[in-house]
């Protein structure tokens, strides 16, 4: 009986690890990095670069995003970037983005993961590059493993985006600013396909109702010998509000 107890404990631990690995909890999405269904077992960070090409401008950013589990059901995350905005006409601008703070709670911790959460942006960014806005929103996300090892993902979100309009007051001869919020629905889905234990292919398609935004991305996630990851993705805009072409690359690491 004493011999079977440790064996049963090992089998139980293996079962729990297998259930967690079934949804590829350590493989993160590219587009909805902070709006996901999994809770990490340890803190992690993702340092990377993004290049986005639009009809009217190109954007290059260097940034960091990451998450930290408060407990097995709650995770908080953050993201911050340094952005260079280069328009086709006129001078370019560079500066910090707003600081995004997000959190999620996993309400379904079984083999199928389901989580709800929210986010807000602290308006510390430079207004000349389109930052300095207090945006916020809520979302629900799901991951479900299939028998062939593929994991399907989904997200549904409601975003409130701060907008500012400027009007000229002819009586005071001053420019007045008015702030309002536009509501945008986020609908997204994707798949994670394991080539082997180290190499995963990630596909995502996300839509936002405000701004005519639709973006299709295909990426790879490769685990190095020390457990860190090299990640890269290519994105194609399917509507006017999304970039025509997007390139993403990053190095993801875990805290000990």
CSV table of C-alpha atoms in Angstrom, one decimal, residues 97-99 120-126 131-135 162:
chain,number,residue,atom,x,y,z
A,97,UNK,CA,2.2,54.1,-26.1
A,98,UNK,CA,-0.5,54.0,-23.4
A,99,UNK,CA,0.1,51.4,-20.7
A,120,UNK,CA,-7.9,49.5,-19.5
A,121,UNK,CA,-5.3,51.8,-20.9
A,122,UNK,CA,-3.6,54.4,-18.8
A,123,UNK,CA,-3.2,57.5,-20.9
A,124,UNK,CA,0.5,58.1,-20.5
A,125,UNK,CA,1.3,57.9,-24.2
A,126,UNK,CA,2.1,60.7,-26.7
A,131,UNK,CA,-2.1,57.7,-27.8
A,132,UNK,CA,-3.2,59.4,-24.5
A,133,UNK,CA,-6.6,57.7,-24.4
A,134,UNK,CA,-8.4,56.0,-21.5
A,135,UNK,CA,-9.8,53.0,-23.2
A,162,UNK,CA,-12.0,57.2,-26.3
